[in-house]
């Protein structure tokens, strides 16, 4: 017996589209799942955008007011893909209305915002999922298992990088992303949040850190109208960029390992250069998002001049088998969001947490807050244990 789950999507930019497509694909890749998502409502304040989404994807209803979702008894689960400054208000309201929530990182502007949504979810007894999609890559899950098994010995140090050029053009519009009040901490919330989650997912809690941040493009043109994605604006009034383009952070893990986390949104020549290198006393493991289904692995007893082998993940790794029949067949970014949707729906169906939850979002946000404090003070800052 398969039950249906009424679903709404709040915010229909690129990420709202990705969530919607993931819901549609879940039954194809996970036919055994006991729940089938039914698209009920799409909410988007930009005129006409919700109606276009409803017509294209089959939502029953379109609205410009997200509050309509909270009041609709047909909706049991909600994707929150609106801008960061709305995450806390919408997330708390949906939890209080008894809706399960799948929310994009960084879940508000601060750790207090993420904590408020997490507490509302816990109090309401609903399930949650958070958009830390890179941890869903089968190769990342394979790397985590390899590290946990001691295949590279005791981890000594790691480097996590997230470089992109999406904000590198000087004509990129001055959208909410570049405002402290609505976008929060710039590249910290956008990219470094993923890095903080990957660091903890692979290596455990971060105990302390020191960070340096910078704004490299201090002014951008204000857009004339509604924007989506990373639009450009020319000829508009210039305004200040208020949050960070770049962060570099030294990490000390609770295990004693050391790390470097670096993220930049204005890296000319870099397109989604995301990845990590983890070194241990007997080997190392390497992952590059642009070669998402591969790992570089060095292990053995040679130590000096020990070679690195390329390992292609296959059906035994993570959720790979739900998408491809054999190793070296490619998975892509959108597949990671299908994995995320499945884990969210499974959590609801079984009333058990699967995948990243709001508790993980709170821990990532605590790391980001520590980065902000460190960059302001120039000192090492302890990350609170949660």
CSV table of C-alpha atoms in Angstrom, one decimal:
chain,number,residue,atom,x,y,z
A,1,UNK,CA,0.0,0.0,0.0
A,2,UNK,CA,1.5,3.3,-1.1
A,3,UNK,CA,0.3,6.6,0.6
A,4,UNK,CA,0.5,10.0,-0.9
A,5,UNK,CA,2.0,13.0,0.8
A,6,UNK,CA,0.8,16.5,0.0
A,7,UNK,CA,3.8,18.7,-0.8
A,8,UNK,CA,4.3,22.4,-1.3
A,9,UNK,CA,7.4,24.4,-2.6
A,10,UNK,CA,8.0,27.9,-1.2
A,11,UNK,CA,10.3,29.9,-3.4
A,12,UNK,CA,10.6,29.0,-7.1
A,13,UNK,CA,14.0,30.1,-8.2
A,14,UNK,CA,16.5,27.6,-9.5
A,15,UNK,CA,16.5,25.6,-6.2
A,16,UNK,CA,12.7,25.4,-6.0
A,17,UNK,CA,12.8,23.9,-9.5
A,18,UNK,CA,15.4,21.4,-8.4
A,19,UNK,CA,13.3,20.3,-5.4
A,20,UNK,CA,10.2,20.0,-7.6
A,21,UNK,CA,12.0,17.8,-10.1
A,22,UNK,CA,13.5,15.7,-7.3
A,23,UNK,CA,10.0,15.0,-6.0
A,24,UNK,CA,8.9,13.9,-9.5
A,25,UNK,CA,11.8,11.6,-9.9
A,26,UNK,CA,11.8,9.8,-6.5
A,27,UNK,CA,9.2,7.1,-7.5
A,28,UNK,CA,11.3,6.2,-10.5
A,29,UNK,CA,14.5,5.6,-8.5
A,30,UNK,CA,12.9,4.4,-5.3
A,31,UNK,CA,9.8,2.4,-6.3
A,32,UNK,CA,9.7,0.7,-2.9
A,33,UNK,CA,9.2,3.9,-1.0
A,34,UNK,CA,5.9,3.9,1.0
A,35,UNK,CA,5.1,7.5,0.2
A,36,UNK,CA,4.5,9.2,-3.1
A,37,UNK,CA,4.8,13.0,-3.1
A,38,UNK,CA,1.8,14.9,-4.6
A,39,UNK,CA,2.5,18.5,-5.7
A,40,UNK,CA,-0.2,20.7,-4.2
A,41,UNK,CA,1.0,24.3,-3.9
A,42,UNK,CA,3.8,26.4,-5.3
A,43,UNK,CA,4.4,29.8,-3.5
A,44,UNK,CA,6.4,32.5,-5.1
A,45,UNK,CA,6.1,36.3,-4.6
A,46,UNK,CA,7.4,37.3,-8.1
A,47,UNK,CA,4.3,37.9,-10.2
A,48,UNK,CA,3.6,35.1,-12.7
A,49,UNK,CA,6.3,32.8,-11.6
A,50,UNK,CA,4.2,30.5,-9.4
A,51,UNK,CA,1.6,30.2,-12.2
A,52,UNK,CA,4.3,29.2,-14.7
A,53,UNK,CA,5.6,26.6,-12.3
A,54,UNK,CA,2.1,25.2,-11.7
A,55,UNK,CA,1.5,24.9,-15.4
A,56,UNK,CA,4.8,23.2,-16.1
A,57,UNK,CA,5.1,20.8,-13.1
A,58,UNK,CA,1.5,20.1,-12.3
A,59,UNK,CA,1.0,21.9,-8.9
A,60,UNK,CA,-2.7,22.1,-8.0
A,61,UNK,CA,-2.5,25.6,-6.8
A,62,UNK,CA,-0.2,28.7,-7.2
A,63,UNK,CA,0.0,31.5,-4.7
A,64,UNK,CA,2.2,34.6,-4.0
A,65,UNK,CA,1.7,34.2,-0.2
A,66,UNK,CA,3.6,31.4,1.5
A,67,UNK,CA,1.2,31.7,4.5
A,68,UNK,CA,-1.5,30.0,2.4
A,69,UNK,CA,0.7,26.9,2.6
A,70,UNK,CA,0.6,26.8,6.4
A,71,UNK,CA,-3.2,27.0,6.5
A,72,UNK,CA,-3.8,24.2,3.9
A,73,UNK,CA,-4.6,20.8,5.6
A,74,UNK,CA,-3.9,19.0,2.3
A,75,UNK,CA,-0.1,19.8,2.7
A,76,UNK,CA,1.9,17.6,5.0
A,77,UNK,CA,5.4,18.5,3.8
A,78,UNK,CA,7.1,21.7,2.6
A,79,UNK,CA,10.2,22.6,0.7
A,80,UNK,CA,11.6,25.9,1.8
A,81,UNK,CA,13.8,27.3,-1.0
A,82,UNK,CA,13.1,31.0,-0.4
A,83,UNK,CA,16.0,33.5,0.2
A,84,UNK,CA,18.0,33.1,3.4
A,85,UNK,CA,16.4,35.9,5.4
A,86,UNK,CA,13.0,34.2,5.2
A,87,UNK,CA,14.2,30.8,6.4
A,88,UNK,CA,13.5,31.4,10.1
A,89,UNK,CA,10.1,32.9,9.7
A,90,UNK,CA,8.9,30.3,7.2
A,91,UNK,CA,10.5,27.4,8.9
A,92,UNK,CA,9.1,28.1,12.3
A,93,UNK,CA,5.6,28.8,10.9
A,94,UNK,CA,5.6,25.5,8.9
A,95,UNK,CA,6.7,23.4,11.8
A,96,UNK,CA,4.1,25.0,14.1
A,97,UNK,CA,1.5,24.2,11.4
A,98,UNK,CA,2.6,20.5,11.7
A,99,UNK,CA,4.4,20.4,8.3
A,100,UNK,CA,7.5,18.3,7.7
A,101,UNK,CA,10.2,20.6,6.2
A,102,UNK,CA,12.9,20.2,3.7
A,103,UNK,CA,14.9,23.4,3.9
A,104,UNK,CA,17.9,24.7,2.1
A,105,UNK,CA,21.1,25.7,3.9
A,106,UNK,CA,22.2,27.8,5.7
A,107,UNK,CA,18.8,27.9,7.4
A,108,UNK,CA,18.6,31.6,8.1
A,109,UNK,CA,21.4,34.1,8.7
A,110,UNK,CA,22.9,32.9,12.0
A,111,UNK,CA,23.1,29.8,14.3
A,112,UNK,CA,20.3,31.4,16.3
A,113,UNK,CA,18.0,31.2,13.2
A,114,UNK,CA,18.9,27.6,12.5
A,115,UNK,CA,18.4,26.8,16.2
A,116,UNK,CA,15.0,28.4,16.2
A,117,UNK,CA,13.8,26.3,13.3
A,118,UNK,CA,15.3,23.2,14.8
A,119,UNK,CA,13.6,23.8,18.1
A,120,UNK,CA,10.2,24.4,16.4
A,121,UNK,CA,10.6,21.1,14.5
A,122,UNK,CA,11.5,19.2,17.6
A,123,UNK,CA,8.6,20.7,19.5
A,124,UNK,CA,6.1,19.9,16.7
A,125,UNK,CA,7.4,16.4,16.3
A,126,UNK,CA,7.8,16.7,12.6
A,127,UNK,CA,10.7,15.5,10.4
A,128,UNK,CA,13.3,17.7,8.7
A,129,UNK,CA,15.9,17.6,5.9
A,130,UNK,CA,18.5,20.1,5.0
A,131,UNK,CA,20.1,20.8,1.6
A,132,UNK,CA,23.7,19.6,2.3
A,133,UNK,CA,23.6,17.8,-1.0
A,134,UNK,CA,27.4,17.1,-1.4
A,135,UNK,CA,27.4,14.7,1.5
A,136,UNK,CA,24.9,12.6,-0.6
A,137,UNK,CA,27.5,11.8,-3.3
A,138,UNK,CA,28.2,8.1,-3.2
A,139,UNK,CA,32.0,8.9,-3.5
A,140,UNK,CA,31.8,11.1,-0.4
A,141,UNK,CA,29.9,8.4,1.5
A,142,UNK,CA,32.6,5.9,0.4
A,143,UNK,CA,35.3,8.2,1.5
A,144,UNK,CA,33.7,8.5,4.9
A,145,UNK,CA,33.5,4.8,5.3
A,146,UNK,CA,37.1,4.4,4.2
A,147,UNK,CA,38.3,7.0,6.8
A,148,UNK,CA,36.1,5.4,9.5
A,149,UNK,CA,37.6,1.9,8.8
A,150,UNK,CA,41.1,3.2,9.3
A,151,UNK,CA,42.2,2.5,5.7
A,152,UNK,CA,44.3,5.7,5.7
A,153,UNK,CA,45.4,5.4,9.3
A,154,UNK,CA,44.8,8.2,11.8
A,155,UNK,CA,43.7,11.4,10.0
A,156,UNK,CA,46.3,14.1,10.4
A,157,UNK,CA,45.1,16.9,8.2
A,158,UNK,CA,42.6,17.8,5.5
A,159,UNK,CA,41.8,20.6,3.0
A,160,UNK,CA,38.3,21.5,1.9
A,161,UNK,CA,37.8,23.9,-1.0
A,162,UNK,CA,34.7,25.5,-2.6
A,163,UNK,CA,35.7,27.9,-5.4
A,164,UNK,CA,33.3,29.3,-7.9
A,165,UNK,CA,32.9,32.2,-10.3
A,166,UNK,CA,29.1,32.8,-10.0
A,167,UNK,CA,29.7,36.3,-8.5
A,168,UNK,CA,32.9,37.1,-10.4
A,169,UNK,CA,31.4,39.3,-13.1
A,170,UNK,CA,31.6,43.0,-12.0
A,171,UNK,CA,28.1,43.4,-13.6
A,172,UNK,CA,26.5,40.8,-11.3
A,173,UNK,CA,23.3,42.4,-9.9
A,174,UNK,CA,23.2,43.6,-6.3
A,175,UNK,CA,20.6,41.1,-5.1
A,176,UNK,CA,19.7,40.1,-1.6
A,177,UNK,CA,22.7,37.7,-1.6
A,178,UNK,CA,25.1,40.7,-1.1
A,179,UNK,CA,23.2,42.3,1.7
A,180,UNK,CA,24.0,41.5,5.3
A,181,UNK,CA,20.4,41.9,6.5
A,182,UNK,CA,18.9,39.5,3.9
A,183,UNK,CA,21.8,37.4,2.7
A,184,UNK,CA,23.7,37.0,5.9
A,185,UNK,CA,27.4,36.2,5.8
A,186,UNK,CA,27.9,36.0,2.0
A,187,UNK,CA,30.1,33.1,0.8
A,188,UNK,CA,30.1,31.7,4.3
A,189,UNK,CA,26.4,30.8,4.2
A,190,UNK,CA,26.4,30.0,0.5
A,191,UNK,CA,29.5,27.8,0.1
A,192,UNK,CA,31.4,27.5,3.4
A,193,UNK,CA,28.3,26.0,5.0
A,194,UNK,CA,28.7,23.0,2.7
A,195,UNK,CA,32.4,22.9,3.7
A,196,UNK,CA,31.6,22.9,7.4
A,197,UNK,CA,29.1,20.1,6.9
A,198,UNK,CA,31.5,18.0,4.8
A,199,UNK,CA,34.3,18.5,7.4
A,200,UNK,CA,32.1,17.3,10.2
A,201,UNK,CA,30.5,14.5,8.1
A,202,UNK,CA,34.0,13.1,7.3
A,203,UNK,CA,36.1,13.9,10.3
A,204,UNK,CA,33.9,14.7,13.3
A,205,UNK,CA,33.4,17.9,15.3
A,206,UNK,CA,35.4,21.1,14.8
A,207,UNK,CA,36.8,22.2,18.2
A,208,UNK,CA,38.2,25.6,17.2
A,209,UNK,CA,39.1,27.8,14.3
A,210,UNK,CA,40.6,31.0,13.0
A,211,UNK,CA,39.3,32.7,9.9
A,212,UNK,CA,40.1,35.6,7.6
A,213,UNK,CA,37.5,37.1,5.2
A,214,UNK,CA,37.5,39.6,2.3
A,215,UNK,CA,35.3,41.5,-0.1
A,216,UNK,CA,37.0,41.8,-3.5
A,217,UNK,CA,34.2,43.4,-5.5
A,218,UNK,CA,32.9,46.2,-3.2
A,219,UNK,CA,30.2,47.6,-5.4
A,220,UNK,CA,27.5,46.2,-7.7
A,221,UNK,CA,24.6,47.7,-9.7
A,222,UNK,CA,21.1,47.5,-8.3
A,223,UNK,CA,18.7,45.5,-10.5
A,224,UNK,CA,15.8,47.3,-12.1
A,225,UNK,CA,13.3,44.4,-11.4
A,226,UNK,CA,12.9,40.9,-10.1
A,227,UNK,CA,15.9,38.6,-10.6
A,228,UNK,CA,16.5,34.9,-10.5
A,229,UNK,CA,19.8,33.1,-10.0
A,230,UNK,CA,22.9,35.2,-10.6
A,231,UNK,CA,21.6,37.8,-12.9
A,232,UNK,CA,23.5,40.8,-14.3
A,233,UNK,CA,22.6,44.5,-14.1
A,234,UNK,CA,24.1,47.3,-16.1
A,235,UNK,CA,23.6,51.0,-15.8
A,236,UNK,CA,21.9,50.8,-12.4
A,237,UNK,CA,22.8,52.7,-9.3
A,238,UNK,CA,25.8,51.2,-7.6
A,239,UNK,CA,25.4,49.9,-4.1
A,240,UNK,CA,27.8,48.4,-1.5
A,241,UNK,CA,28.5,44.7,-1.2
A,242,UNK,CA,28.1,44.1,2.5
A,243,UNK,CA,29.1,40.5,3.0
A,244,UNK,CA,32.1,38.3,2.2
A,245,UNK,CA,33.4,37.2,-1.2
A,246,UNK,CA,36.1,35.0,0.4
A,247,UNK,CA,36.9,33.1,3.5
A,248,UNK,CA,40.0,31.2,4.6
A,249,UNK,CA,39.9,29.2,7.8
A,250,UNK,CA,42.2,27.0,9.8
A,251,UNK,CA,40.5,24.2,11.7
A,252,UNK,CA,41.3,22.1,14.7
A,253,UNK,CA,39.1,19.0,15.0
A,254,UNK,CA,38.1,17.4,18.3
A,255,UNK,CA,40.1,14.4,17.1
A,256,UNK,CA,43.3,16.4,17.0
A,257,UNK,CA,43.5,16.6,13.2
A,258,UNK,CA,44.1,19.9,11.5
A,259,UNK,CA,42.3,21.4,8.5
A,260,UNK,CA,42.0,24.2,6.1
A,261,UNK,CA,38.6,25.3,4.7
A,262,UNK,CA,38.6,27.9,1.9
A,263,UNK,CA,35.7,29.3,-0.1
A,264,UNK,CA,35.3,32.0,-2.7
A,265,UNK,CA,32.4,33.1,-5.0
A,266,UNK,CA,34.5,35.4,-7.2
A,267,UNK,CA,37.2,33.0,-8.4
A,268,UNK,CA,37.7,33.7,-12.1
A,269,UNK,CA,38.5,30.5,-13.9
A,270,UNK,CA,36.9,28.3,-11.3
A,271,UNK,CA,33.5,26.7,-12.0
A,272,UNK,CA,32.2,24.6,-9.0
A,273,UNK,CA,35.7,23.6,-7.9
A,274,UNK,CA,34.5,21.8,-4.8
A,275,UNK,CA,36.3,19.0,-3.1
A,276,UNK,CA,38.6,17.7,-0.3
A,277,UNK,CA,41.9,16.0,0.4
A,278,UNK,CA,42.1,14.0,3.6
A,279,UNK,CA,45.5,12.8,4.8
A,280,UNK,CA,46.3,10.1,7.3
A,281,UNK,CA,49.2,8.3,8.8
A,282,UNK,CA,49.0,5.5,6.2
A,283,UNK,CA,47.4,7.1,3.2
A,284,UNK,CA,45.0,9.7,1.8
A,285,UNK,CA,41.7,10.1,0.0
A,286,UNK,CA,40.8,12.8,-2.6
A,287,UNK,CA,37.5,14.0,-4.1
A,288,UNK,CA,36.6,16.5,-6.7
A,289,UNK,CA,32.9,17.4,-7.3
A,290,UNK,CA,33.6,17.9,-11.0
A,291,UNK,CA,34.6,14.2,-11.2
A,292,UNK,CA,31.8,13.3,-8.7
A,293,UNK,CA,31.9,9.6,-9.1
A,294,UNK,CA,35.6,9.1,-8.6
A,295,UNK,CA,37.9,8.9,-5.6
A,296,UNK,CA,41.7,9.2,-5.5
A,297,UNK,CA,42.9,6.7,-2.9
A,298,UNK,CA,46.4,6.0,-1.5
A,299,UNK,CA,46.7,3.2,1.0
A,300,UNK,CA,49.2,0.5,1.9
A,301,UNK,CA,52.4,0.2,3.8
A,302,UNK,CA,54.9,2.0,1.5
A,303,UNK,CA,54.4,5.5,3.0
A,304,UNK,CA,57.0,7.2,0.9
A,305,UNK,CA,56.3,7.2,-2.8
A,306,UNK,CA,53.0,5.4,-2.2
A,307,UNK,CA,50.9,5.6,-5.4
A,308,UNK,CA,47.4,7.0,-5.7
A,309,UNK,CA,44.7,4.9,-7.5
A,310,UNK,CA,41.5,6.1,-9.1
A,311,UNK,CA,38.5,4.3,-7.7
A,312,UNK,CA,35.1,4.5,-9.5
A,313,UNK,CA,32.2,4.2,-7.1
A,314,UNK,CA,29.5,1.6,-8.0
A,315,UNK,CA,26.2,0.1,-6.8
A,316,UNK,CA,27.7,-0.8,-3.4
A,317,UNK,CA,28.5,2.8,-2.5
A,318,UNK,CA,25.8,5.1,-1.0
A,319,UNK,CA,22.8,5.4,-3.2
A,320,UNK,CA,24.6,4.8,-6.5
A,321,UNK,CA,22.6,1.6,-7.2
A,322,UNK,CA,19.3,3.5,-7.3
A,323,UNK,CA,20.6,5.4,-10.4
A,324,UNK,CA,23.2,3.3,-12.3
A,325,UNK,CA,23.8,-0.4,-12.8
A,326,UNK,CA,27.6,-0.4,-12.7
A,327,UNK,CA,30.7,1.5,-11.7
A,328,UNK,CA,31.9,4.4,-13.8
A,329,UNK,CA,28.4,5.3,-15.0
A,330,UNK,CA,27.9,9.0,-14.2
A,331,UNK,CA,25.6,10.5,-11.6
A,332,UNK,CA,25.0,14.3,-11.6
A,333,UNK,CA,24.1,17.2,-9.3
A,334,UNK,CA,20.3,16.8,-9.6
A,335,UNK,CA,20.7,13.1,-8.7
A,336,UNK,CA,22.0,14.2,-5.3
A,337,UNK,CA,18.8,16.2,-4.7
A,338,UNK,CA,16.8,13.1,-5.6
A,339,UNK,CA,18.7,11.2,-2.9
A,340,UNK,CA,17.9,14.0,-0.5
A,341,UNK,CA,14.2,14.0,-1.4
A,342,UNK,CA,14.1,10.2,-0.9
A,343,UNK,CA,15.8,10.4,2.5
A,344,UNK,CA,13.4,13.2,3.6
A,345,UNK,CA,10.3,11.2,2.5
A,346,UNK,CA,11.6,8.1,4.1
A,347,UNK,CA,12.2,10.0,7.3
A,348,UNK,CA,8.5,11.0,7.2
A,349,UNK,CA,7.3,7.5,6.3
A,350,UNK,CA,9.3,5.7,9.0
A,351,UNK,CA,9.4,8.5,11.6
A,352,UNK,CA,13.2,8.1,11.7
A,353,UNK,CA,15.9,10.5,10.7
A,354,UNK,CA,17.7,9.7,7.4
A,355,UNK,CA,20.3,12.1,5.9
A,356,UNK,CA,21.1,15.6,7.0
A,357,UNK,CA,18.7,17.2,9.4
A,358,UNK,CA,18.2,20.5,11.1
A,359,UNK,CA,20.6,19.3,13.9
A,360,UNK,CA,23.3,19.2,11.2
A,361,UNK,CA,22.3,22.7,10.1
A,362,UNK,CA,22.7,24.1,13.6
A,363,UNK,CA,26.2,22.6,13.9
A,364,UNK,CA,27.2,24.0,10.5
A,365,UNK,CA,25.8,27.4,11.4
A,366,UNK,CA,27.8,27.4,14.7
A,367,UNK,CA,31.0,26.9,12.7
A,368,UNK,CA,30.0,29.9,10.4
A,369,UNK,CA,29.3,32.1,13.4
A,370,UNK,CA,32.7,31.2,14.9
A,371,UNK,CA,34.3,32.2,11.5
A,372,UNK,CA,32.6,35.6,11.7
A,373,UNK,CA,33.7,36.2,15.3
A,374,UNK,CA,37.3,35.1,14.4
A,375,UNK,CA,37.5,37.3,11.3
A,376,UNK,CA,36.3,40.3,13.4
A,377,UNK,CA,38.7,39.6,16.3
A,378,UNK,CA,41.7,38.1,14.5
A,379,UNK,CA,41.8,35.4,17.2
A,380,UNK,CA,41.2,31.6,17.5
A,381,UNK,CA,37.6,30.9,18.5
A,382,UNK,CA,36.1,27.8,20.1
A,383,UNK,CA,33.2,26.2,18.3
A,384,UNK,CA,30.5,25.3,20.9
A,385,UNK,CA,29.7,21.7,21.3
A,386,UNK,CA,26.0,21.0,20.7
